[in-house]
């Protein structure tokens, strides 16, 4: 066949074709025109350069009519008739968009990536099609390394994965130009990512108008080292509750009296938070000497203010888990029977089918499905029991369809299981609040703790000795939590304009009876004492306009406020106002307490209310901001239901402490991205 040539097409036809781009993004030089003789009726032709001619041949079907024939599937397409040329766009679509049957078969056999046309054997040509919707992106080694570091951080992959043969082969096939990286290189890249993100978080925290509360979550390792996970909780300029993991500090002697105080001091120094620490919440049993080491780190003038409850050594998540452990321990025999029955169903497809068949025959209305529990997570055991008790009729009748099933619990066993669920449900409901994306405030847990306390008080008087004994054991734990934390929880409730002191008075009367007035007075005295501290705050923190001036970009608008905020002239006036209006500012709290309660709605944005009323209550709003940021749990959302203390895995324990901190903190910061805020809604049922 004569050499295949291609007629030059018009500019319009060229614009309709997809552009060809080399790996270096450089345009190819046009080939020289061939000096072959051409008929007088046809324009000058040039040598074909389009990629499609590696997949098509030109066939003369009749005088003046030529068609393009696909080498793979043998289909033919219009190419030229007389002096009219059809162009190559439709030919490119045939090979590049998977419409060729032969190419589709090859793709199915490959089972990997979409088909990419290959030229000259097995090696792909170093150019590809580019359409306006997918611009050419040049290869960037540094960018690839950055993304690998982010991937390792976000998904907790081991750093050594970059040296695994499988990963190296995958990357080389994906991009042969990528230079493989070592463990040390990717470790450095992860730390660099951590440092970049830390700058952003530090700038975010520097501008917060209020104080910071810290939670301390102590993890262990097989080497008996302790790792203190320190999380900061605060309310930002938009009155949104925020939390960030600030540090992971290795403590070689986690049980010492100085372990927690050393970690907290290191965190305050690292983030320049000296003088801004409002409260501490942790889950590590601490001696009195350990508490005394922590108290001086608080920013309050009186470290024992509010009966010292600004240091909360009783984490609500651990209290609920401990109470659940008592319940599961009391019913461990029946729990094992039910677990064995569930295991019998879930480990055999035929057994499970028979179970469903009997359920349908009995028309049991339950929508729950059987699950096998994870014994390290107490919520899964509760869910297993709750589902099984709703399906107890099916278990009782299953032997009629499955003679091999001989594990059915008795009716007494089912009655006991239902009792266990009755005790576990309020614990499960309360703990589940801690796992929601919205960060719960102390207001929510005043209600939850009071409700659990009241329910257990009624159960103690039950005639059933099992119920009475179990309730007594659980109440001892909730009593201890209430003694240690009720003042903080109550003051948070006072900061809710739907409740104020009224809910405190009502609930304390239910709990303490005739002794309630003395406990109510403790709350009232405590909130007034704390308010006096806020009145006496240094001047730079107290003016209301400080929030407004710094809210946008951290700087006041000098063109509008330069004269008002200057230190010349009016600074002495500020001192005079503070000295002569102390009594007037003290009445700000009393005025708030005396006003009528707001209507009680199920969803109420308490932080949003204070944002709207900060001009009316300039000092009280600052106190509310700090009180409502106090966390009640030190446990991370994914470990709220843990039955055991968290342990750092062997791989991370083998890394340098600085690398462990970088990986864990950076993952948290990348998750939040650019200042993602929660809506801080307080959801309560009445």
PDB file of C-alpha atoms in Angstrom, residues 426-595:
ATOM      1  CA  UNK A 426     -28.898   5.087  80.815  1.00  0.00           C
ATOM      2  CA  UNK A 427     -25.123   4.577  80.942  1.00  0.00           C
ATOM      3  CA  UNK A 428     -25.058   3.829  77.222  1.00  0.00           C
ATOM      4  CA  UNK A 429     -27.219   6.856  76.380  1.00  0.00           C
ATOM      5  CA  UNK A 430     -25.052   9.192  78.453  1.00  0.00           C
ATOM      6  CA  UNK A 431     -21.762   7.852  77.064  1.00  0.00           C
ATOM      7  CA  UNK A 432     -23.051   8.031  73.484  1.00  0.00           C
ATOM      8  CA  UNK A 433     -23.310  11.815  73.825  1.00  0.00           C
ATOM      9  CA  UNK A 434     -19.506  11.896  74.138  1.00  0.00           C
ATOM     10  CA  UNK A 435     -19.095  10.219  70.740  1.00  0.00           C
ATOM     11  CA  UNK A 436     -21.102  12.754  68.735  1.00  0.00           C
ATOM     12  CA  UNK A 437     -19.342  15.253  66.425  1.00  0.00           C
ATOM     13  CA  UNK A 438     -20.790  18.113  68.474  1.00  0.00           C
ATOM     14  CA  UNK A 439     -18.711  18.643  71.586  1.00  0.00           C
ATOM     15  CA  UNK A 440     -21.020  18.340  74.635  1.00  0.00           C
ATOM     16  CA  UNK A 441     -20.905  20.947  77.387  1.00  0.00           C
ATOM     17  CA  UNK A 442     -21.009  20.371  81.132  1.00  0.00           C
ATOM     18  CA  UNK A 443     -24.681  21.448  81.061  1.00  0.00           C
ATOM     19  CA  UNK A 444     -25.640  18.221  79.314  1.00  0.00           C
ATOM     20  CA  UNK A 445     -23.908  16.054  81.883  1.00  0.00           C
ATOM     21  CA  UNK A 446     -25.429  17.802  84.873  1.00  0.00           C
ATOM     22  CA  UNK A 447     -28.736  16.502  83.572  1.00  0.00           C
ATOM     23  CA  UNK A 448     -27.351  13.021  82.765  1.00  0.00           C
ATOM     24  CA  UNK A 449     -25.541  12.575  86.091  1.00  0.00           C
ATOM     25  CA  UNK A 450     -28.539  13.800  88.075  1.00  0.00           C
ATOM     26  CA  UNK A 451     -30.877  11.461  86.160  1.00  0.00           C
ATOM     27  CA  UNK A 452     -28.634   8.417  86.752  1.00  0.00           C
ATOM     28  CA  UNK A 453     -28.230   9.364  90.419  1.00  0.00           C
ATOM     29  CA  UNK A 454     -32.015   9.627  90.887  1.00  0.00           C
ATOM     30  CA  UNK A 455     -32.730   6.327  89.065  1.00  0.00           C
ATOM     31  CA  UNK A 456     -30.219   4.421  91.193  1.00  0.00           C
ATOM     32  CA  UNK A 457     -31.654   5.957  94.359  1.00  0.00           C
ATOM     33  CA  UNK A 458     -35.047   4.463  93.512  1.00  0.00           C
ATOM     34  CA  UNK A 459     -33.525   1.088  92.547  1.00  0.00           C
ATOM     35  CA  UNK A 460     -31.818   0.709  95.923  1.00  0.00           C
ATOM     36  CA  UNK A 461     -35.227   0.343  97.584  1.00  0.00           C
ATOM     37  CA  UNK A 462     -36.258  -2.449  95.169  1.00  0.00           C
ATOM     38  CA  UNK A 463     -37.391  -5.676  96.848  1.00  0.00           C
ATOM     39  CA  UNK A 464     -35.272  -7.790  94.505  1.00  0.00           C
ATOM     40  CA  UNK A 465     -31.943  -8.280  96.322  1.00  0.00           C
ATOM     41  CA  UNK A 466     -30.021  -8.552  93.031  1.00  0.00           C
ATOM     42  CA  UNK A 467     -31.348  -5.198  91.798  1.00  0.00           C
ATOM     43  CA  UNK A 468     -30.886  -3.516  95.156  1.00  0.00           C
ATOM     44  CA  UNK A 469     -27.308  -4.774  95.584  1.00  0.00           C
ATOM     45  CA  UNK A 470     -26.251  -3.831  92.076  1.00  0.00           C
ATOM     46  CA  UNK A 471     -27.830  -0.370  92.368  1.00  0.00           C
ATOM     47  CA  UNK A 472     -25.999   0.253  95.632  1.00  0.00           C
ATOM     48  CA  UNK A 473     -22.637  -0.644  94.072  1.00  0.00           C
ATOM     49  CA  UNK A 474     -23.268   1.660  91.123  1.00  0.00           C
ATOM     50  CA  UNK A 475     -24.506   4.519  93.279  1.00  0.00           C
ATOM     51  CA  UNK A 476     -21.264   4.545  95.248  1.00  0.00           C
ATOM     52  CA  UNK A 477     -19.453   5.425  92.041  1.00  0.00           C
ATOM     53  CA  UNK A 478     -21.915   8.059  90.832  1.00  0.00           C
ATOM     54  CA  UNK A 479     -21.903   9.550  94.346  1.00  0.00           C
ATOM     55  CA  UNK A 480     -18.136   9.964  94.177  1.00  0.00           C
ATOM     56  CA  UNK A 481     -18.378  11.576  90.765  1.00  0.00           C
ATOM     57  CA  UNK A 482     -21.143  13.885  92.002  1.00  0.00           C
ATOM     58  CA  UNK A 483     -19.092  14.958  95.029  1.00  0.00           C
ATOM     59  CA  UNK A 484     -16.051  15.704  92.887  1.00  0.00           C
ATOM     60  CA  UNK A 485     -17.764  17.415  89.958  1.00  0.00           C
ATOM     61  CA  UNK A 486     -21.289  18.579  90.869  1.00  0.00           C
ATOM     62  CA  UNK A 487     -20.199  22.150  91.619  1.00  0.00           C
ATOM     63  CA  UNK A 488     -18.652  22.623  88.175  1.00  0.00           C
ATOM     64  CA  UNK A 489     -21.657  20.972  86.505  1.00  0.00           C
ATOM     65  CA  UNK A 490     -24.062  23.145  88.522  1.00  0.00           C
ATOM     66  CA  UNK A 491     -22.269  26.390  87.661  1.00  0.00           C
ATOM     67  CA  UNK A 492     -22.377  25.443  83.983  1.00  0.00           C
ATOM     68  CA  UNK A 493     -26.153  24.991  84.338  1.00  0.00           C
ATOM     69  CA  UNK A 494     -26.409  28.452  85.924  1.00  0.00           C
ATOM     70  CA  UNK A 495     -24.844  29.839  82.727  1.00  0.00           C
ATOM     71  CA  UNK A 496     -27.788  28.435  80.733  1.00  0.00           C
ATOM     72  CA  UNK A 497     -30.518  31.128  80.614  1.00  0.00           C
ATOM     73  CA  UNK A 498     -33.174  28.391  80.478  1.00  0.00           C
ATOM     74  CA  UNK A 499     -32.233  27.095  83.934  1.00  0.00           C
ATOM     75  CA  UNK A 500     -29.974  29.422  85.968  1.00  0.00           C
ATOM     76  CA  UNK A 501     -30.207  28.659  89.697  1.00  0.00           C
ATOM     77  CA  UNK A 502     -33.722  27.238  89.443  1.00  0.00           C
ATOM     78  CA  UNK A 503     -32.695  23.829  88.086  1.00  0.00           C
ATOM     79  CA  UNK A 504     -29.930  23.646  90.704  1.00  0.00           C
ATOM     80  CA  UNK A 505     -32.433  24.324  93.478  1.00  0.00           C
ATOM     81  CA  UNK A 506     -34.902  21.781  92.095  1.00  0.00           C
ATOM     82  CA  UNK A 507     -32.408  18.966  91.506  1.00  0.00           C
ATOM     83  CA  UNK A 508     -30.506  19.465  94.754  1.00  0.00           C
ATOM     84  CA  UNK A 509     -33.784  19.293  96.673  1.00  0.00           C
ATOM     85  CA  UNK A 510     -34.471  15.928  95.034  1.00  0.00           C
ATOM     86  CA  UNK A 511     -31.000  14.623  95.823  1.00  0.00           C
ATOM     87  CA  UNK A 512     -30.224  16.108  99.252  1.00  0.00           C
ATOM     88  CA  UNK A 513     -33.674  16.584 100.752  1.00  0.00           C
ATOM     89  CA  UNK A 514     -33.576  18.720 103.899  1.00  0.00           C
ATOM     90  CA  UNK A 515     -29.841  19.380 103.475  1.00  0.00           C
ATOM     91  CA  UNK A 516     -30.361  20.948 100.025  1.00  0.00           C
ATOM     92  CA  UNK A 517     -30.169  24.646 101.132  1.00  0.00           C
ATOM     93  CA  UNK A 518     -26.562  24.286 102.306  1.00  0.00           C
ATOM     94  CA  UNK A 519     -25.491  22.679  98.999  1.00  0.00           C
ATOM     95  CA  UNK A 520     -27.368  25.309  96.991  1.00  0.00           C
ATOM     96  CA  UNK A 521     -25.546  28.024  98.954  1.00  0.00           C
ATOM     97  CA  UNK A 522     -22.196  26.467  98.021  1.00  0.00           C
ATOM     98  CA  UNK A 523     -23.079  26.848  94.336  1.00  0.00           C
ATOM     99  CA  UNK A 524     -24.315  30.421  94.786  1.00  0.00           C
ATOM    100  CA  UNK A 525     -21.239  31.456  96.777  1.00  0.00           C
ATOM    101  CA  UNK A 526     -18.922  29.765  94.294  1.00  0.00           C
ATOM    102  CA  UNK A 527     -20.314  31.510  91.240  1.00  0.00           C
ATOM    103  CA  UNK A 528     -20.191  34.912  92.957  1.00  0.00           C
ATOM    104  CA  UNK A 529     -16.604  34.329  94.081  1.00  0.00           C
ATOM    105  CA  UNK A 530     -15.586  33.384  90.553  1.00  0.00           C
ATOM    106  CA  UNK A 531     -17.356  36.449  89.164  1.00  0.00           C
ATOM    107  CA  UNK A 532     -15.343  38.688  91.488  1.00  0.00           C
ATOM    108  CA  UNK A 533     -12.153  37.248  89.976  1.00  0.00           C
ATOM    109  CA  UNK A 534     -13.336  38.235  86.502  1.00  0.00           C
ATOM    110  CA  UNK A 535     -14.102  41.764  87.675  1.00  0.00           C
ATOM    111  CA  UNK A 536     -10.515  42.030  88.901  1.00  0.00           C
ATOM    112  CA  UNK A 537      -8.967  40.774  85.662  1.00  0.00           C
ATOM    113  CA  UNK A 538      -6.167  42.925  84.178  1.00  0.00           C
ATOM    114  CA  UNK A 539      -7.506  45.699  81.987  1.00  0.00           C
ATOM    115  CA  UNK A 540      -6.346  44.332  78.598  1.00  0.00           C
ATOM    116  CA  UNK A 541      -8.679  41.364  79.030  1.00  0.00           C
ATOM    117  CA  UNK A 542     -11.746  43.149  80.337  1.00  0.00           C
ATOM    118  CA  UNK A 543     -12.949  45.774  77.812  1.00  0.00           C
ATOM    119  CA  UNK A 544     -15.764  44.461  75.664  1.00  0.00           C
ATOM    120  CA  UNK A 545     -14.378  46.143  72.572  1.00  0.00           C
ATOM    121  CA  UNK A 546     -11.264  43.943  72.787  1.00  0.00           C
ATOM    122  CA  UNK A 547     -13.332  41.083  71.375  1.00  0.00           C
ATOM    123  CA  UNK A 548     -14.749  43.196  68.592  1.00  0.00           C
ATOM    124  CA  UNK A 549     -11.443  44.755  67.602  1.00  0.00           C
ATOM    125  CA  UNK A 550      -9.563  41.474  67.350  1.00  0.00           C
ATOM    126  CA  UNK A 551     -12.287  39.205  66.048  1.00  0.00           C
ATOM    127  CA  UNK A 552     -11.618  39.658  62.364  1.00  0.00           C
ATOM    128  CA  UNK A 553      -7.896  39.579  61.790  1.00  0.00           C
ATOM    129  CA  UNK A 554      -6.353  39.893  65.238  1.00  0.00           C
ATOM    130  CA  UNK A 555      -5.865  43.663  64.868  1.00  0.00           C
ATOM    131  CA  UNK A 556      -8.026  46.592  65.789  1.00  0.00           C
ATOM    132  CA  UNK A 557      -8.971  48.992  63.045  1.00  0.00           C
ATOM    133  CA  UNK A 558      -6.716  51.867  63.961  1.00  0.00           C
ATOM    134  CA  UNK A 559      -8.469  54.281  61.630  1.00  0.00           C
ATOM    135  CA  UNK A 560     -11.690  53.953  63.630  1.00  0.00           C
ATOM    136  CA  UNK A 561     -10.449  53.160  67.137  1.00  0.00           C
ATOM    137  CA  UNK A 562      -7.033  54.753  67.354  1.00  0.00           C
ATOM    138  CA  UNK A 563      -8.098  57.608  69.590  1.00  0.00           C
ATOM    139  CA  UNK A 564     -10.435  55.537  71.753  1.00  0.00           C
ATOM    140  CA  UNK A 565      -7.989  52.689  72.443  1.00  0.00           C
ATOM    141  CA  UNK A 566      -4.783  54.672  72.729  1.00  0.00           C
ATOM    142  CA  UNK A 567      -2.894  54.485  75.987  1.00  0.00           C
ATOM    143  CA  UNK A 568      -2.660  58.260  76.145  1.00  0.00           C
ATOM    144  CA  UNK A 569      -5.356  59.928  78.170  1.00  0.00           C
ATOM    145  CA  UNK A 570      -8.098  57.297  78.445  1.00  0.00           C
ATOM    146  CA  UNK A 571      -6.037  54.515  80.060  1.00  0.00           C
ATOM    147  CA  UNK A 572      -6.242  56.354  83.395  1.00  0.00           C
ATOM    148  CA  UNK A 573      -9.957  56.748  82.806  1.00  0.00           C
ATOM    149  CA  UNK A 574     -10.248  52.957  82.467  1.00  0.00           C
ATOM    150  CA  UNK A 575      -8.577  52.516  85.847  1.00  0.00           C
ATOM    151  CA  UNK A 576     -10.964  55.048  87.386  1.00  0.00           C
ATOM    152  CA  UNK A 577     -14.001  53.219  85.942  1.00  0.00           C
ATOM    153  CA  UNK A 578     -12.815  49.863  87.279  1.00  0.00           C
ATOM    154  CA  UNK A 579     -12.104  51.260  90.737  1.00  0.00           C
ATOM    155  CA  UNK A 580     -15.375  53.140  91.123  1.00  0.00           C
ATOM    156  CA  UNK A 581     -17.848  50.723  89.548  1.00  0.00           C
ATOM    157  CA  UNK A 582     -16.980  47.421  91.175  1.00  0.00           C
ATOM    158  CA  UNK A 583     -20.338  47.202  92.913  1.00  0.00           C
ATOM    159  CA  UNK A 584     -22.147  48.044  89.694  1.00  0.00           C
ATOM    160  CA  UNK A 585     -20.309  45.299  87.768  1.00  0.00           C
ATOM    161  CA  UNK A 586     -20.969  42.806  90.529  1.00  0.00           C
ATOM    162  CA  UNK A 587     -24.672  43.378  90.039  1.00  0.00           C
ATOM    163  CA  UNK A 588     -24.278  42.169  86.448  1.00  0.00           C
ATOM    164  CA  UNK A 589     -24.456  38.598  87.734  1.00  0.00           C
ATOM    165  CA  UNK A 590     -27.372  39.337  90.032  1.00  0.00           C
ATOM    166  CA  UNK A 591     -29.226  41.048  87.211  1.00  0.00           C
ATOM    167  CA  UNK A 592     -28.781  37.968  85.030  1.00  0.00           C
ATOM    168  CA  UNK A 593     -30.006  35.628  87.787  1.00  0.00           C
ATOM    169  CA  UNK A 594     -33.054  37.757  88.543  1.00  0.00           C
ATOM    170  CA  UNK A 595     -34.299  37.892  84.960  1.00  0.00           C
TER     171      UNK A 595
END
